[in-house]
XYZ file of C-alpha atoms in Angstrom:
583
model
C 46.062 -50.497 4.867
C 43.611 -52.353 7.108
C 44.900 -54.100 10.222
C 44.306 -57.854 10.690
C 41.710 -56.980 13.317
C 39.885 -54.694 10.877
C 39.986 -57.362 8.165
C 38.589 -59.928 10.577
C 35.761 -57.577 11.497
C 34.929 -56.949 7.829
C 34.922 -60.683 7.091
C 32.712 -61.475 10.071
C 30.270 -58.729 9.089
C 30.197 -59.976 5.497
C 29.329 -63.441 6.760
C 26.360 -62.091 8.708
C 25.248 -60.139 5.626
C 25.432 -63.283 3.483
C 23.068 -65.092 5.832
C 20.577 -62.265 5.435
C 20.855 -62.612 1.692
C 20.095 -66.308 1.860
C 16.825 -65.459 3.609
C 15.869 -62.759 1.116
C 17.009 -64.351 -2.157
C 14.042 -66.716 -2.228
C 11.794 -63.650 -2.610
C 13.796 -62.092 -5.453
C 12.290 -63.789 -8.530
C 9.455 -61.352 -9.059
C 8.851 -60.522 -12.746
C 9.347 -56.813 -12.002
C 12.913 -57.521 -10.906
C 13.599 -59.766 -13.883
C 12.429 -57.080 -16.329
C 14.290 -54.233 -14.634
C 16.897 -52.640 -16.935
C 20.340 -51.418 -15.789
C 20.510 -47.726 -14.884
C 22.904 -46.097 -17.347
C 24.835 -42.832 -17.216
C 22.449 -41.536 -19.888
C 19.448 -42.348 -17.685
C 20.959 -40.528 -14.718
C 21.655 -37.495 -16.923
C 18.143 -37.571 -18.429
C 15.836 -39.870 -16.429
C 12.783 -41.519 -17.991
C 9.731 -39.403 -17.126
C 8.181 -42.111 -14.960
C 11.318 -42.857 -12.911
C 12.859 -41.081 -9.930
C 16.525 -42.114 -10.133
C 18.395 -39.460 -8.138
C 17.868 -37.726 -4.804
C 16.159 -34.740 -6.509
C 15.414 -36.773 -9.653
C 18.046 -35.089 -11.861
C 21.733 -34.224 -11.465
C 20.854 -30.514 -11.362
C 18.731 -31.172 -8.211
C 15.562 -29.512 -9.528
C 13.156 -31.849 -7.719
C 10.793 -31.361 -10.684
C 8.785 -34.056 -12.462
C 7.594 -33.923 -16.105
C 4.562 -36.063 -15.201
C 1.115 -34.490 -15.628
C -1.403 -37.316 -15.215
C -2.084 -35.719 -11.834
C -2.755 -32.053 -12.533
C -4.586 -28.942 -11.397
C -7.926 -30.199 -12.672
C -7.941 -33.608 -10.960
C -5.528 -33.479 -7.989
C -8.484 -32.915 -5.649
C -9.399 -36.573 -6.271
C -6.154 -37.957 -4.818
C -6.631 -40.919 -2.503
C -4.284 -43.062 -0.433
C -3.207 -45.990 -2.604
C -1.315 -47.916 0.072
C 0.559 -47.493 3.353
C 3.504 -49.611 4.519
C 4.395 -49.477 8.249
C 8.078 -48.745 8.946
C 10.313 -48.993 11.982
C 10.522 -45.804 14.071
C 13.649 -43.667 14.161
C 15.011 -40.433 12.767
C 15.245 -40.542 8.973
C 14.760 -38.313 5.921
C 14.617 -40.879 3.122
C 14.079 -40.414 -0.587
C 12.422 -43.399 -2.290
C 13.974 -44.153 -5.693
C 11.854 -45.739 -8.431
C 13.008 -47.511 -11.587
C 10.925 -49.642 -13.973
C 8.120 -49.955 -11.418
C 10.389 -51.008 -8.535
C 10.791 -48.775 -5.474
C 13.914 -48.849 -3.307
C 13.798 -47.306 0.174
C 16.521 -47.051 2.817
C 14.626 -47.409 6.078
C 16.007 -46.989 9.591
C 18.479 -49.414 11.183
C 20.409 -49.876 7.902
C 17.527 -51.763 6.272
C 17.041 -51.536 2.498
C 13.697 -52.463 0.947
C 12.772 -53.303 -2.645
C 9.035 -53.027 -3.345
C 6.499 -53.136 -6.129
C 5.955 -49.399 -6.605
C 2.285 -49.906 -7.549
C 1.281 -51.971 -4.517
C 4.008 -51.819 -1.867
C 4.588 -55.589 -2.029
C 8.037 -56.392 -0.627
C 10.323 -57.995 -3.230
C 13.420 -58.347 -1.055
C 14.922 -56.944 2.138
C 18.573 -56.297 2.932
C 19.800 -55.673 6.499
C 23.336 -54.481 7.210
C 24.690 -55.776 10.563
C 25.682 -52.432 12.063
C 28.617 -52.052 14.436
C 27.245 -52.083 18.030
C 28.835 -48.711 18.870
C 27.402 -46.939 15.809
C 24.773 -44.258 16.398
C 21.702 -44.180 14.117
C 21.823 -41.374 11.570
C 19.019 -39.823 9.561
C 19.846 -40.579 5.937
C 18.701 -38.879 2.760
C 18.821 -42.129 0.813
C 20.637 -44.216 -1.781
C 21.951 -44.062 -5.347
C 21.376 -46.275 -8.405
C 23.694 -47.265 -11.258
C 23.727 -50.341 -13.490
C 22.381 -53.175 -11.359
C 23.800 -51.592 -8.201
C 22.245 -49.766 -5.278
C 24.803 -47.704 -3.356
C 23.929 -47.534 0.338
C 25.578 -45.645 3.241
C 25.398 -47.196 6.719
C 25.385 -46.099 10.346
C 28.858 -47.556 10.952
C 30.599 -45.657 8.127
C 30.438 -48.336 5.438
C 29.364 -47.731 1.849
C 27.783 -50.798 0.241
C 26.908 -51.874 -3.277
C 23.819 -54.110 -3.389
C 22.487 -56.016 -6.387
C 19.210 -54.275 -7.273
C 17.599 -57.470 -8.616
C 18.541 -59.872 -5.823
C 19.502 -57.871 -2.742
C 22.899 -59.593 -2.694
C 26.003 -57.767 -1.485
C 28.431 -56.800 -4.283
C 31.023 -54.872 -2.285
C 31.435 -53.403 1.190
C 33.820 -50.485 1.755
C 34.520 -49.401 5.335
C 35.823 -45.826 5.405
C 39.201 -45.558 7.135
C 40.265 -43.043 9.801
C 36.771 -42.254 11.024
C 35.130 -42.205 14.426
C 32.162 -44.436 15.327
C 29.994 -43.729 18.355
C 28.881 -40.498 19.986
C 30.158 -37.233 18.490
C 31.429 -39.237 15.571
C 31.437 -39.164 11.784
C 28.180 -40.007 10.019
C 26.959 -40.663 6.483
C 23.840 -38.553 6.169
C 23.941 -37.549 2.491
C 22.824 -39.664 -0.430
C 25.747 -40.945 -2.510
C 26.109 -39.444 -5.998
C 27.245 -41.436 -9.043
C 29.394 -39.306 -11.369
C 31.886 -40.367 -14.068
C 32.393 -43.864 -12.694
C 32.734 -42.707 -9.081
C 30.646 -42.847 -5.921
C 30.802 -39.419 -4.263
C 29.859 -39.511 -0.574
C 29.670 -36.642 1.932
C 30.720 -37.146 5.552
C 29.514 -35.178 8.571
C 31.768 -34.526 11.551
C 29.819 -32.643 14.216
C 32.381 -31.572 16.854
C 34.839 -34.149 15.486
C 38.416 -32.855 15.300
C 39.670 -32.124 11.755
C 36.167 -31.781 10.326
C 34.030 -33.214 7.550
C 35.028 -34.360 4.096
C 33.987 -35.754 0.721
C 35.192 -39.157 -0.417
C 35.396 -40.631 -3.926
C 35.022 -44.420 -4.284
C 35.482 -46.511 -7.399
C 32.006 -47.544 -8.548
C 33.056 -51.062 -9.556
C 35.154 -52.021 -6.520
C 34.304 -49.576 -3.737
C 37.995 -48.746 -3.302
C 38.638 -45.241 -1.978
C 40.348 -43.136 -4.650
C 40.410 -39.687 -3.054
C 39.350 -37.662 -0.029
C 38.762 -33.902 0.061
C 38.838 -32.336 3.517
C 36.460 -29.456 4.182
C 39.015 -28.133 6.690
C 42.425 -27.607 5.046
C 45.389 -29.591 6.320
C 48.489 -27.733 7.581
C 50.356 -26.083 4.707
C 47.400 -26.280 2.300
C 45.619 -23.230 0.909
C 43.151 -22.050 3.533
C 45.218 -23.278 6.475
C 45.814 -19.624 7.383
C 42.057 -19.007 7.852
C 41.774 -21.013 11.088
C 43.031 -18.384 13.524
C 46.311 -20.197 14.147
C 44.571 -23.268 15.599
C 46.222 -26.667 15.409
C 44.423 -29.059 13.089
C 43.232 -31.142 16.044
C 41.524 -28.035 17.461
C 39.516 -27.346 14.284
C 36.070 -28.820 13.638
C 33.091 -28.268 11.338
C 32.655 -28.267 7.592
C 30.233 -31.205 7.682
C 28.807 -32.304 4.323
C 25.184 -32.947 5.246
C 23.547 -32.905 1.824
C 24.104 -34.693 -1.504
C 25.991 -32.816 -4.222
C 24.834 -31.911 -7.714
C 26.727 -32.751 -10.907
C 27.281 -31.103 -14.273
C 28.363 -33.788 -16.743
C 29.296 -31.242 -19.423
C 31.753 -29.458 -17.124
C 32.485 -32.697 -15.219
C 32.145 -30.905 -11.890
C 30.536 -31.979 -8.627
C 29.152 -29.172 -6.427
C 28.533 -29.492 -2.710
C 28.020 -27.268 0.316
C 29.599 -27.283 3.757
C 28.366 -26.461 7.250
C 29.910 -24.081 9.793
C 31.543 -25.131 13.054
C 29.947 -25.379 16.500
C 33.307 -24.415 18.034
C 32.544 -20.758 17.394
C 34.496 -19.482 20.418
C 37.827 -20.351 18.796
C 37.010 -18.074 15.823
C 35.120 -15.296 17.619
C 38.094 -12.967 18.048
C 40.782 -12.665 15.371
C 44.288 -13.790 16.272
C 47.198 -11.306 16.227
C 49.355 -13.759 14.286
C 50.635 -12.236 11.014
C 49.015 -13.566 7.826
C 46.329 -15.386 9.806
C 42.565 -14.720 9.809
C 39.457 -16.318 11.295
C 37.378 -16.917 8.137
C 37.370 -20.709 8.657
C 37.603 -22.134 5.130
C 35.895 -24.197 3.720
C 32.959 -23.755 6.105
C 29.750 -22.290 4.637
C 31.152 -22.651 1.128
C 30.280 -24.053 -2.269
C 33.055 -26.367 -3.447
C 33.494 -27.675 -7.011
C 35.539 -30.869 -7.493
C 36.521 -33.218 -10.317
C 34.711 -36.489 -9.594
C 37.540 -38.757 -10.834
C 40.347 -37.157 -8.832
C 38.814 -34.998 -6.111
C 40.749 -32.020 -7.510
C 39.523 -28.686 -6.184
C 38.535 -26.553 -9.190
C 36.980 -23.609 -7.340
C 35.323 -22.594 -4.102
C 33.239 -19.697 -2.847
C 32.682 -18.925 0.838
C 29.199 -17.468 1.296
C 29.679 -16.276 4.877
C 32.985 -16.387 6.738
C 33.191 -17.120 10.479
C 29.511 -17.896 11.044
C 28.728 -17.427 14.744
C 25.043 -18.485 14.671
C 25.017 -21.948 13.012
C 23.429 -20.610 9.817
C 24.635 -23.247 7.364
C 25.080 -22.967 3.603
C 25.137 -26.740 3.126
C 21.925 -27.315 1.151
C 20.993 -28.083 -2.473
C 23.088 -26.647 -5.328
C 20.853 -26.202 -8.380
C 22.431 -25.796 -11.810
C 20.468 -23.346 -13.980
C 20.850 -21.353 -17.184
C 19.910 -17.750 -16.419
C 20.470 -14.349 -18.022
C 23.062 -12.254 -16.167
C 23.715 -8.740 -17.467
C 22.142 -9.688 -20.794
C 24.197 -12.861 -21.242
C 22.945 -16.427 -20.710
C 25.118 -18.072 -18.062
C 25.262 -21.535 -16.526
C 25.044 -20.858 -12.797
C 25.051 -22.742 -9.513
C 22.334 -21.344 -7.242
C 22.082 -22.059 -3.533
C 20.418 -20.649 -0.427
C 21.580 -21.198 3.130
C 19.547 -20.998 6.319
C 19.118 -17.235 5.793
C 16.871 -17.912 2.742
C 19.345 -15.769 0.817
C 20.379 -16.995 -2.646
C 23.872 -16.674 -4.084
C 24.407 -17.426 -7.801
C 27.877 -18.445 -9.030
C 29.299 -19.208 -12.467
C 29.247 -23.005 -12.749
C 32.626 -23.239 -14.500
C 34.640 -20.740 -12.485
C 32.819 -19.949 -9.244
C 32.645 -16.247 -10.138
C 30.053 -14.449 -8.040
C 27.112 -13.257 -10.164
C 24.224 -12.103 -7.969
C 22.272 -12.601 -4.729
C 18.551 -12.669 -3.993
C 17.219 -12.052 -0.481
C 13.790 -13.462 0.412
C 13.496 -10.993 3.293
C 13.915 -13.187 6.359
C 17.482 -12.390 7.502
C 18.774 -9.352 9.417
C 22.493 -10.218 9.632
C 23.780 -8.977 6.274
C 23.622 -5.269 5.575
C 25.167 -5.167 2.107
C 26.638 -7.443 -0.582
C 29.418 -6.350 -2.924
C 27.946 -6.625 -6.449
C 31.279 -7.709 -7.927
C 32.807 -10.059 -5.353
C 29.772 -11.143 -3.337
C 31.560 -10.197 -0.107
C 29.005 -9.568 2.617
C 29.033 -6.648 5.038
C 27.690 -7.963 8.311
C 25.502 -6.087 10.762
C 26.575 -5.734 14.419
C 24.407 -8.717 15.446
C 26.539 -11.046 13.286
C 28.540 -11.919 16.399
C 27.316 -12.569 19.948
C 28.178 -10.083 22.659
C 28.881 -10.694 26.312
C 26.386 -8.301 27.843
C 22.952 -8.958 26.331
C 20.739 -10.828 23.889
C 19.982 -9.505 20.401
C 17.416 -10.322 17.744
C 18.867 -12.572 15.044
C 16.875 -13.715 12.021
C 16.421 -16.459 11.097
C 16.366 -18.974 13.959
C 19.407 -21.294 14.012
C 17.262 -24.197 12.766
C 16.948 -22.192 9.582
C 14.607 -20.211 7.434
C 15.698 -22.709 4.799
C 17.056 -26.105 5.793
C 17.272 -29.621 4.354
C 13.745 -29.301 2.899
C 14.871 -28.744 -0.686
C 13.229 -26.381 -3.149
C 11.879 -27.378 -6.575
C 12.623 -25.600 -9.855
C 10.639 -25.581 -13.108
C 13.205 -24.826 -15.831
C 10.471 -24.077 -18.393
C 8.776 -21.344 -16.380
C 12.012 -20.350 -14.539
C 10.046 -20.455 -11.283
C 11.539 -21.886 -8.104
C 9.380 -22.949 -5.148
C 11.144 -22.517 -1.809
C 9.882 -23.872 1.558
C 10.652 -21.472 4.423
C 10.271 -21.591 8.193
C 9.595 -18.088 9.524
C 11.180 -17.775 12.946
C 13.867 -15.640 14.554
C 15.851 -16.031 17.775
C 17.212 -14.032 20.647
C 20.937 -14.615 20.437
C 21.786 -14.668 24.095
C 24.806 -13.426 25.977
C 27.995 -15.481 26.081
C 28.724 -18.214 28.580
C 25.429 -20.096 28.786
C 24.403 -23.570 27.678
C 24.332 -23.821 23.898
C 25.287 -26.029 20.979
C 27.857 -23.283 20.220
C 31.094 -23.153 22.192
C 30.653 -19.412 22.859
C 27.666 -20.370 24.987
C 25.457 -17.917 23.091
C 21.792 -18.847 23.538
C 19.616 -19.552 20.497
C 16.120 -18.926 21.844
C 13.349 -19.048 19.196
C 10.949 -16.100 18.885
C 8.338 -15.218 16.234
C 9.297 -13.063 13.282
C 8.249 -9.508 14.207
C 4.857 -8.808 12.656
C 4.310 -12.434 11.634
C 3.134 -14.016 14.861
C 1.219 -17.222 14.143
C 2.586 -17.707 10.604
C 5.611 -19.984 10.841
C 5.311 -21.654 7.432
C 5.826 -20.098 4.017
C 6.107 -21.363 0.463
C 7.652 -18.734 -1.794
C 7.513 -18.720 -5.604
C 10.466 -16.915 -7.208
C 11.082 -16.119 -10.880
C 14.812 -16.838 -11.133
C 15.086 -15.206 -14.569
C 13.723 -11.824 -13.453
C 14.581 -12.327 -9.740
C 11.052 -11.337 -8.770
C 9.234 -12.694 -5.739
C 5.903 -13.942 -7.095
C 3.176 -15.309 -4.833
C 3.697 -16.777 -1.396
C 1.568 -19.122 0.684
C 1.702 -18.655 4.461
C 0.355 -20.886 7.216
C 0.811 -21.748 10.866
C 3.007 -24.857 10.532
C 6.531 -24.733 9.055
C 7.452 -27.054 6.162
C 8.955 -30.452 6.980
C 9.323 -31.953 3.501
C 11.088 -31.001 0.335
C 8.960 -29.515 -2.431
C 8.018 -31.468 -5.556
C 6.660 -29.465 -8.490
C 5.282 -31.174 -11.592
C 4.366 -30.474 -15.214
C 0.765 -30.896 -14.050
C 1.248 -27.429 -12.481
C 0.905 -28.867 -8.986
C 3.258 -28.381 -6.036
C 3.395 -30.968 -3.241
C 4.454 -29.989 0.278
C 4.240 -31.422 3.801
C 4.171 -29.531 7.089
C 4.835 -30.074 10.785
C 1.104 -30.325 11.596
C 0.778 -33.693 9.807
C -0.640 -32.059 6.670
C 0.280 -32.965 3.119
C -1.068 -30.708 0.396
C -1.085 -29.850 -3.286
C -0.892 -26.181 -4.280
C -1.563 -24.488 -7.599
C 1.763 -23.527 -9.199
C 0.156 -20.370 -10.623
C -0.974 -18.710 -7.404
C -0.322 -20.979 -4.423
C -3.963 -21.754 -3.730
C -4.716 -25.086 -2.052
C -6.033 -27.698 -4.493
C -5.979 -30.704 -2.130
C -4.827 -31.506 1.381
C -4.989 -34.347 3.870
C -3.990 -35.262 7.400
C -1.267 -37.802 6.614
C -1.147 -39.168 10.166
C 2.283 -38.085 11.409
C 5.099 -35.631 10.695
C 6.014 -35.922 6.973
C 9.741 -35.244 7.421
C 11.163 -36.605 4.161
C 11.638 -36.111 0.416
C 8.446 -36.843 -1.557
C 8.728 -38.310 -5.056
C 6.327 -38.878 -7.947
C 6.566 -41.669 -10.498
C 4.673 -43.948 -12.906
C 3.892 -47.642 -12.325
C 1.504 -49.737 -14.408
C 0.468 -46.623 -16.299
C -0.499 -44.693 -13.171
C 1.124 -41.697 -11.476
C 1.835 -41.966 -7.748
C 3.076 -39.596 -5.018
C 5.124 -41.240 -2.236
C 6.709 -40.044 0.995
C 7.608 -41.343 4.433
C 6.148 -40.065 7.703
C 6.697 -40.521 11.422
C 10.503 -40.513 11.390
C 11.142 -36.920 12.511
C 14.583 -35.368 12.624
C 16.135 -33.143 15.297
C 15.094 -30.260 13.024
C 11.422 -31.282 13.135
C 11.580 -31.884 16.876
C 13.121 -28.461 17.476
C 10.393 -26.702 15.518
C 7.703 -28.836 17.154
C 8.799 -27.635 20.579
C 9.095 -23.997 19.504
C 5.830 -23.789 17.541
C 3.871 -25.702 20.177
C 5.060 -23.255 22.847
C 4.033 -20.284 20.680
C 0.582 -21.639 19.741
C -1.019 -22.525 23.063
C 1.096 -25.384 24.350
C -0.606 -28.705 25.045
C -4.028 -27.161 24.447
C -3.082 -25.567 21.125
C -3.319 -27.097 17.640
C 0.214 -28.549 17.735
C -0.118 -29.911 21.255
C -3.239 -31.869 20.317
C -1.625 -33.769 17.429
C -1.651 -37.551 17.786
C 1.256 -39.299 15.996
C 0.125 -42.298 13.969
C 3.510 -43.975 13.512
C 6.169 -44.368 10.869
C 5.061 -45.417 7.400
C 5.599 -45.116 3.674
C 2.444 -43.467 2.335
C 1.540 -43.455 -1.364
C -1.224 -41.502 -3.122
C -2.831 -41.830 -6.549
C -6.000 -40.929 -8.422
C -8.932 -43.342 -8.011
């Protein structure tokens, strides 16, 4: 139940929002908006070829487009179609496009509706954020019916009318912290079986992160699944005997995937920064220090939040090497039998494949960047860790990859026809320093970036992998690490952006460069491709770098000549939405 004070705050905020709507409604009669059709469950399950309706376009998070107007033979002719300046700030947005209308969640809780062929603003919505709320980099929004579902800096989830920009409902999440070291809504909401599924991060917040299920029509909270078990629940015994208030971690940074046939939502969780409390195992009987459900894949029923299965990829992670990224749902042969599998890779650029219905471990695939895992049980998937899996008091040790990740939020793209996945990788290791220093980890272990041995000067890599045969195909290596997700298309072109302000198209067959441009700033976002007025476009945002991009900028600049090197000489051009098309 909300207190009278909370209700008063909600009402006052709604009043401010209404005034914003009155300003924007006069702009909302554009024919594009009038012709826009409701987004149905069927569309979300199988989007029209020219639309981009989900975070990675489809529920299975492939990030693949069936469009081929732009292809290997003509992509070299790409030109900038338009550029829309945006407010600065940290953000990783995914534009969504439906019936020629683009929706973009910009910084400062501002939602834009635009003509996707020209960038003309159709309406603007601004949420009046709580003054204590900290800005959070958001992956984006969700669409269903005539609704846009939008997370905010101050822990609200909103439903906005897609045609008018008017507020439909406003749900403030209860029992959350706002301010510094607080909860945040980073992930895109997911619409599944009449529910809004929203992940919540909780960096260093007691009791950890969680997933929440809201009723799509009303916004009412129906269920909450905690990534750190409550006392007495299964998994409680894995927290080294700590009181619930002393446990933290399990943030849900990334959007989930959804299998409508199995009616299961899959998401990944982060580790904890309070690594000191789990470093040494307690002597308490029946207690261990695995730290469920950190670094796990979790499968839930979207209507009830019921836990169907879970799989912990790495227990008691001491180096902040998350397994929280995209879960891709594929059909692959395993031991001669076609299986529906959930495939994911954490920061180690190591894939685990699990049965989508049961969570049974099936296989792993190592892209060769990590040095922490010595062996993997072929039946259970249990990992035998090398001695450097935990920090030691006396000295530093080489740990690969760097804590910012070989793989991170920059999602891969999968072509289900060719069975080839395209994975962006940052090649960097670290010297895991002795205990007791300054660090994001409570052990105090340093995380000092160093080049991968033998790969000095090549920090970026795009790896093609045949997921059916589990073969590493070609790879493309370059100086700058990737800072966008990958988008592959039926035109046999792969789009990728890098830290050095470059945006390029590669040949899906061999990784050769077909086209590239200096985009003007760091392209730290999720590119999309779509059709509008019969023309294919490529869109992404730039100039809103995350902590991840800033960390790599500092490390790579230091390793490539400092201020006088290629990274040090870059001149940021400012935040913008940039869109490309053929002449």
